[in-house]
Coordinates of C-alpha atoms in Angstrom, one line a residue:
M332 CA -76.3 -33.7 -37.3
K333 CA -78.0 -30.0 -36.6
F334 CA -81.2 -31.1 -36.7
F335 CA -81.2 -34.1 -34.9
N336 CA -80.0 -31.6 -32.2
N337 CA -81.4 -30.0 -31.8
L338 CA -85.0 -32.5 -32.1
L339 CA -83.5 -34.1 -28.5
A340 CA -82.2 -31.0 -26.9
D341 CA -79.1 -31.5 -26.6
K342 CA -79.3 -34.6 -24.6
P343 CA -78.3 -38.3 -25.3
P344 CA -79.4 -39.4 -28.8
L345 CA -81.3 -42.0 -26.8
I346 CA -84.5 -42.8 -28.0
G347 CA -86.1 -44.9 -25.5
M348 CA -90.0 -47.4 -26.7
V349 CA -92.5 -46.7 -24.5
H350 CA -94.0 -50.0 -26.1
L351 CA -98.3 -49.5 -25.5
K352 CA -100.6 -52.1 -24.3
A353 CA -103.2 -53.9 -27.2
L354 CA -105.7 -50.3 -28.0
P355 CA -109.1 -51.2 -28.7
G356 CA -109.9 -52.4 -32.0
T357 CA -107.2 -54.9 -31.6
A358 CA -107.8 -59.1 -30.4
G359 CA -105.4 -58.0 -27.5
F360 CA -107.6 -55.5 -25.7
S361 CA -108.4 -55.4 -22.3
G362 CA -110.8 -53.8 -22.0
N363 CA -109.8 -51.3 -19.7
I364 CA -107.5 -47.8 -21.7
E365 CA -107.6 -46.9 -17.7
E366 CA -104.1 -49.2 -17.8
I367 CA -102.9 -48.2 -21.5
Y368 CA -102.5 -45.4 -20.4
E369 CA -101.8 -45.8 -16.7
S370 CA -98.4 -48.1 -17.9
A371 CA -97.6 -45.3 -20.7
V372 CA -97.3 -42.5 -18.7
E373 CA -95.0 -45.1 -15.9
D374 CA -93.2 -46.1 -18.9
A375 CA -92.6 -42.6 -20.4
R376 CA -91.5 -41.3 -17.1
R377 CA -88.9 -44.0 -16.0
L378 CA -87.4 -43.9 -19.5
A379 CA -87.2 -39.8 -18.8
A380 CA -85.1 -39.9 -15.5
G381 CA -83.2 -42.2 -16.4
G382 CA -81.5 -40.1 -19.2
M383 CA -83.0 -40.9 -22.4
G384 CA -83.4 -38.3 -24.7
G385 CA -86.0 -39.3 -26.9
I386 CA -89.5 -42.1 -26.7
M387 CA -90.9 -43.3 -29.2
V388 CA -94.5 -44.5 -28.3
E389 CA -96.3 -47.1 -30.7
N390 CA -99.1 -49.9 -30.5
F391 CA -96.6 -52.5 -29.8
S392 CA -99.4 -55.2 -28.4
D393 CA -101.7 -55.0 -31.3
M394 CA -100.6 -58.5 -33.5
P395 CA -101.5 -59.3 -35.8
Y396 CA -100.5 -56.0 -37.3
A397 CA -103.1 -54.6 -40.4
V398 CA -101.3 -52.1 -42.9
K399 CA -103.5 -48.9 -41.4
L400 CA -104.8 -48.8 -38.6
D401 CA -108.4 -48.1 -37.9
T402 CA -110.8 -45.8 -36.0
A403 CA -110.8 -47.1 -32.7
Q404 CA -107.0 -47.5 -32.9
R405 CA -105.8 -44.0 -34.2
T406 CA -107.9 -41.9 -32.1
A407 CA -106.5 -44.4 -28.5
L408 CA -103.0 -44.6 -30.6
A409 CA -103.1 -39.6 -30.1
A410 CA -104.6 -40.1 -26.5
V411 CA -102.4 -42.5 -25.1
S412 CA -99.1 -40.3 -26.8
R413 CA -100.9 -37.3 -26.4
E414 CA -100.1 -38.6 -22.2
V415 CA -97.4 -39.6 -22.7
K416 CA -96.4 -35.8 -24.5
K417 CA -97.6 -34.7 -21.0
S418 CA -95.8 -36.4 -19.2
V419 CA -91.6 -35.7 -19.7
S420 CA -90.4 -32.5 -20.8
I421 CA -87.8 -34.7 -24.2
A422 CA -88.7 -35.6 -27.7
V423 CA -91.7 -37.7 -28.3
G424 CA -92.1 -40.2 -31.4
V425 CA -94.6 -42.5 -32.4
D426 CA -95.0 -45.3 -34.7
A427 CA -98.4 -46.4 -36.0
A428 CA -96.6 -50.3 -37.4
L429 CA -96.9 -51.8 -39.6
S430 CA -97.2 -48.9 -41.5
D431 CA -100.1 -46.6 -41.3
Y432 CA -98.8 -42.8 -42.0
K433 CA -101.3 -41.0 -41.8
G434 CA -101.9 -42.6 -38.3
A435 CA -98.4 -42.0 -37.6
L436 CA -98.9 -38.2 -38.0
A437 CA -102.7 -37.4 -37.2
A438 CA -101.2 -38.8 -34.0
A439 CA -98.6 -37.2 -34.2
V440 CA -100.6 -33.8 -34.4
A441 CA -102.8 -34.3 -32.6
A442 CA -100.4 -35.3 -29.2
G443 CA -97.6 -32.4 -30.1
A444 CA -95.1 -35.4 -30.7
D445 CA -92.3 -34.0 -32.7
F446 CA -91.1 -36.9 -35.0
V447 CA -92.5 -40.2 -36.2
R448 CA -90.9 -43.4 -38.0
I449 CA -93.1 -44.9 -41.0
A450 CA -91.5 -48.9 -41.5
V451 CA -92.5 -49.0 -45.2
F452 CA -90.8 -45.1 -46.8
V453 CA -89.5 -46.2 -50.4
D454 CA -89.4 -50.3 -50.3
T455 CA -91.9 -52.3 -51.9
V456 CA -91.9 -55.0 -49.8
D457 CA -93.8 -58.0 -48.7
S458 CA -94.5 -58.5 -45.3
F459 CA -96.7 -60.6 -42.5
A460 CA -99.6 -58.1 -43.4
G461 CA -99.0 -58.4 -47.5
I462 CA -97.5 -56.6 -50.6
I463 CA -96.7 -53.2 -48.7
Q464 CA -95.6 -50.3 -51.2
P465 CA -94.0 -47.6 -50.3
C466 CA -95.8 -44.3 -49.1
A467 CA -93.2 -41.1 -48.8
A468 CA -95.2 -39.0 -51.9
E469 CA -97.9 -39.2 -50.5
A470 CA -96.9 -39.2 -46.6
I471 CA -94.6 -35.6 -47.8
K472 CA -98.5 -34.1 -48.5
Y473 CA -100.4 -35.4 -46.2
R474 CA -97.9 -34.0 -43.4
K475 CA -98.4 -30.9 -45.5
K476 CA -102.5 -30.3 -45.2
I477 CA -102.7 -31.8 -42.1
G478 CA -100.2 -28.6 -40.6
G479 CA -97.5 -31.3 -40.0
E480 CA -94.1 -30.1 -41.6
Q481 CA -93.1 -29.9 -38.3
I482 CA -92.5 -33.3 -37.4
K483 CA -89.0 -35.0 -38.1
I484 CA -89.6 -38.4 -40.1
F485 CA -87.1 -41.1 -39.2
A486 CA -87.9 -44.0 -42.6
D487 CA -86.4 -47.2 -42.2
V488 CA -84.8 -49.1 -45.1
Q489 CA -86.0 -52.8 -45.9
V490 CA -87.6 -52.3 -42.2
K491 CA -87.1 -56.0 -39.9
Y492 CA -89.9 -59.0 -40.6
T493 CA -90.1 -58.0 -44.6
H494 CA -88.1 -59.5 -47.9
M495 CA -87.8 -56.3 -51.0
I496 CA -90.2 -57.5 -53.3
K497 CA -87.4 -57.0 -55.9
D498 CA -83.6 -58.0 -54.5
T499 CA -81.7 -56.7 -55.9
I500 CA -82.3 -53.5 -54.8
N501 CA -79.7 -52.2 -51.9
I502 CA -79.7 -51.6 -48.0
V503 CA -77.7 -48.2 -49.2
E504 CA -80.0 -47.5 -52.6
S505 CA -83.1 -48.1 -50.4
A506 CA -81.9 -45.1 -48.1
V507 CA -80.3 -43.0 -51.1
N508 CA -83.4 -43.4 -52.2
A509 CA -85.6 -41.5 -48.7
Q510 CA -82.8 -39.1 -49.1
A511 CA -84.4 -37.7 -52.1
C512 CA -87.7 -38.6 -51.3
M513 CA -87.7 -35.7 -47.1
A514 CA -86.6 -38.6 -44.8
D515 CA -85.6 -36.3 -42.2
G516 CA -83.8 -40.2 -41.2
I517 CA -82.6 -42.8 -41.6
I518 CA -83.0 -46.7 -39.9
V519 CA -80.8 -49.6 -40.2
T520 CA -82.2 -53.0 -38.8
G521 CA -81.6 -56.4 -37.6
S522 CA -84.8 -58.7 -39.5
K523 CA -86.2 -58.6 -36.4
T524 CA -86.9 -57.4 -32.4
G525 CA -84.2 -57.1 -30.2
E526 CA -81.5 -58.0 -32.3
E527 CA -78.3 -56.8 -33.4
T528 CA -78.3 -54.3 -36.0
P529 CA -75.5 -55.5 -38.6
L530 CA -73.2 -52.3 -38.2
E531 CA -71.7 -53.3 -41.6
A532 CA -74.8 -51.8 -42.9
V533 CA -75.3 -48.1 -41.6
K534 CA -71.9 -47.5 -41.5
R535 CA -72.6 -48.4 -46.3
V536 CA -75.6 -46.0 -45.5
K537 CA -73.7 -43.4 -44.0
E538 CA -71.3 -43.2 -46.2
K539 CA -74.1 -42.1 -49.3
V540 CA -76.5 -40.5 -47.0
N541 CA -76.3 -36.7 -45.0
L542 CA -79.0 -37.5 -43.6
P543 CA -78.8 -38.5 -39.4
V544 CA -78.9 -42.5 -39.1
L545 CA -80.2 -44.6 -36.6
I546 CA -80.0 -47.9 -35.4
G547 CA -83.4 -49.8 -35.2
S548 CA -82.3 -52.8 -32.6
G549 CA -80.3 -54.8 -30.8
A550 CA -79.1 -52.3 -29.6
G551 CA -78.8 -51.7 -25.1
P552 CA -76.4 -51.1 -22.2
D553 CA -73.5 -54.1 -23.6
N554 CA -73.2 -53.0 -26.7
I555 CA -73.9 -49.3 -26.3
V556 CA -71.1 -47.8 -26.9
K557 CA -70.0 -50.3 -30.3
Q558 CA -73.0 -48.9 -32.3
M559 CA -72.7 -45.4 -31.0
A560 CA -68.7 -44.8 -32.3
I561 CA -70.7 -45.8 -35.7
A562 CA -74.5 -44.5 -35.8
D563 CA -75.7 -41.4 -35.7
G564 CA -78.5 -43.0 -33.0
A565 CA -80.1 -46.0 -31.6
I566 CA -84.1 -46.9 -31.1
I567 CA -84.0 -49.2 -28.4
G568 CA -86.4 -51.0 -26.6
S569 CA -86.2 -54.6 -25.4
S570 CA -83.0 -54.1 -23.5
L571 CA -84.4 -51.9 -21.7
K572 CA -87.4 -53.5 -20.4
E573 CA -87.2 -55.6 -16.9
E574 CA -85.0 -59.4 -17.6
G575 CA -84.4 -57.6 -21.2
K576 CA -87.8 -58.8 -22.4
V577 CA -89.6 -57.0 -24.6
T578 CA -93.5 -57.4 -23.5
K579 CA -92.5 -56.4 -19.3
P580 CA -92.1 -52.5 -18.0
V581 CA -89.3 -49.4 -18.7
D582 CA -86.7 -51.1 -16.7
Q583 CA -85.5 -47.3 -15.5
K584 CA -81.9 -49.7 -14.4
R585 CA -80.9 -50.8 -17.5
V586 CA -81.2 -47.6 -18.8
E587 CA -78.8 -46.2 -16.6
L588 CA -76.5 -48.5 -17.1
L589 CA -77.6 -47.8 -21.2
V590 CA -77.0 -43.4 -21.1
K591 CA -73.6 -43.9 -18.6
N592 CA -72.1 -46.3 -21.1
F593 CA -73.1 -44.1 -23.6
N594 CA -72.2 -40.9 -22.3
S595 CA -68.8 -42.2 -20.7
S596 CA -67.5 -43.6 -24.1
Q597 CA -68.0 -39.6 -26.0

């Protein structure tokens, strides 16, 4: 996939998560904005030093998620993403969870980031935040409106922690729809964070689309070779943390082991 290789500058197609501490405007915010900057930059540096090809900045600790971030969250996400972008020399993306396409794209433009993740792009899903409608048409128009056409959109299909409103639509149909709606890459996940992505689903999607297909959950040092024998890339979070716990800082040794195992299979 030429664009994918260009985006990651010929580095491994492995994207590590920078899970932010709770942002201003959320129930979990500690009141210490500097702590958010410092932990994000440190995690980013460890991921880059360990050999990852890219980084994804996400407002992970802002539970319970709303469909759209408020002004304080969006502003902080953009500011922290900019600090992360300045701290590393690899590709940086933004994920405004749960599925705030405007928040993600605006933050990416402000930060000079390279890509975004949009969790609900073409599907209509039920989630703990309520029913979420697809945003593909609005996202593509908004990206152009704010001068962000260089920013790639990685779109989840039938994303974790949600249920399809119309269960007659299978994951392959969702992927084909995402491609038709101008996504730049497809993300396939397990049902929750840390759960291994079903490789059979990845295979089926890859057979029907001409876009990079990324694994969005459950990849780690122990299974990266098996996963990447099928997928074009992987977004990896929990398994790269100290003790494998998602709330802990990034463990650079785990990152190095992941990259070593991936490289040894190439």
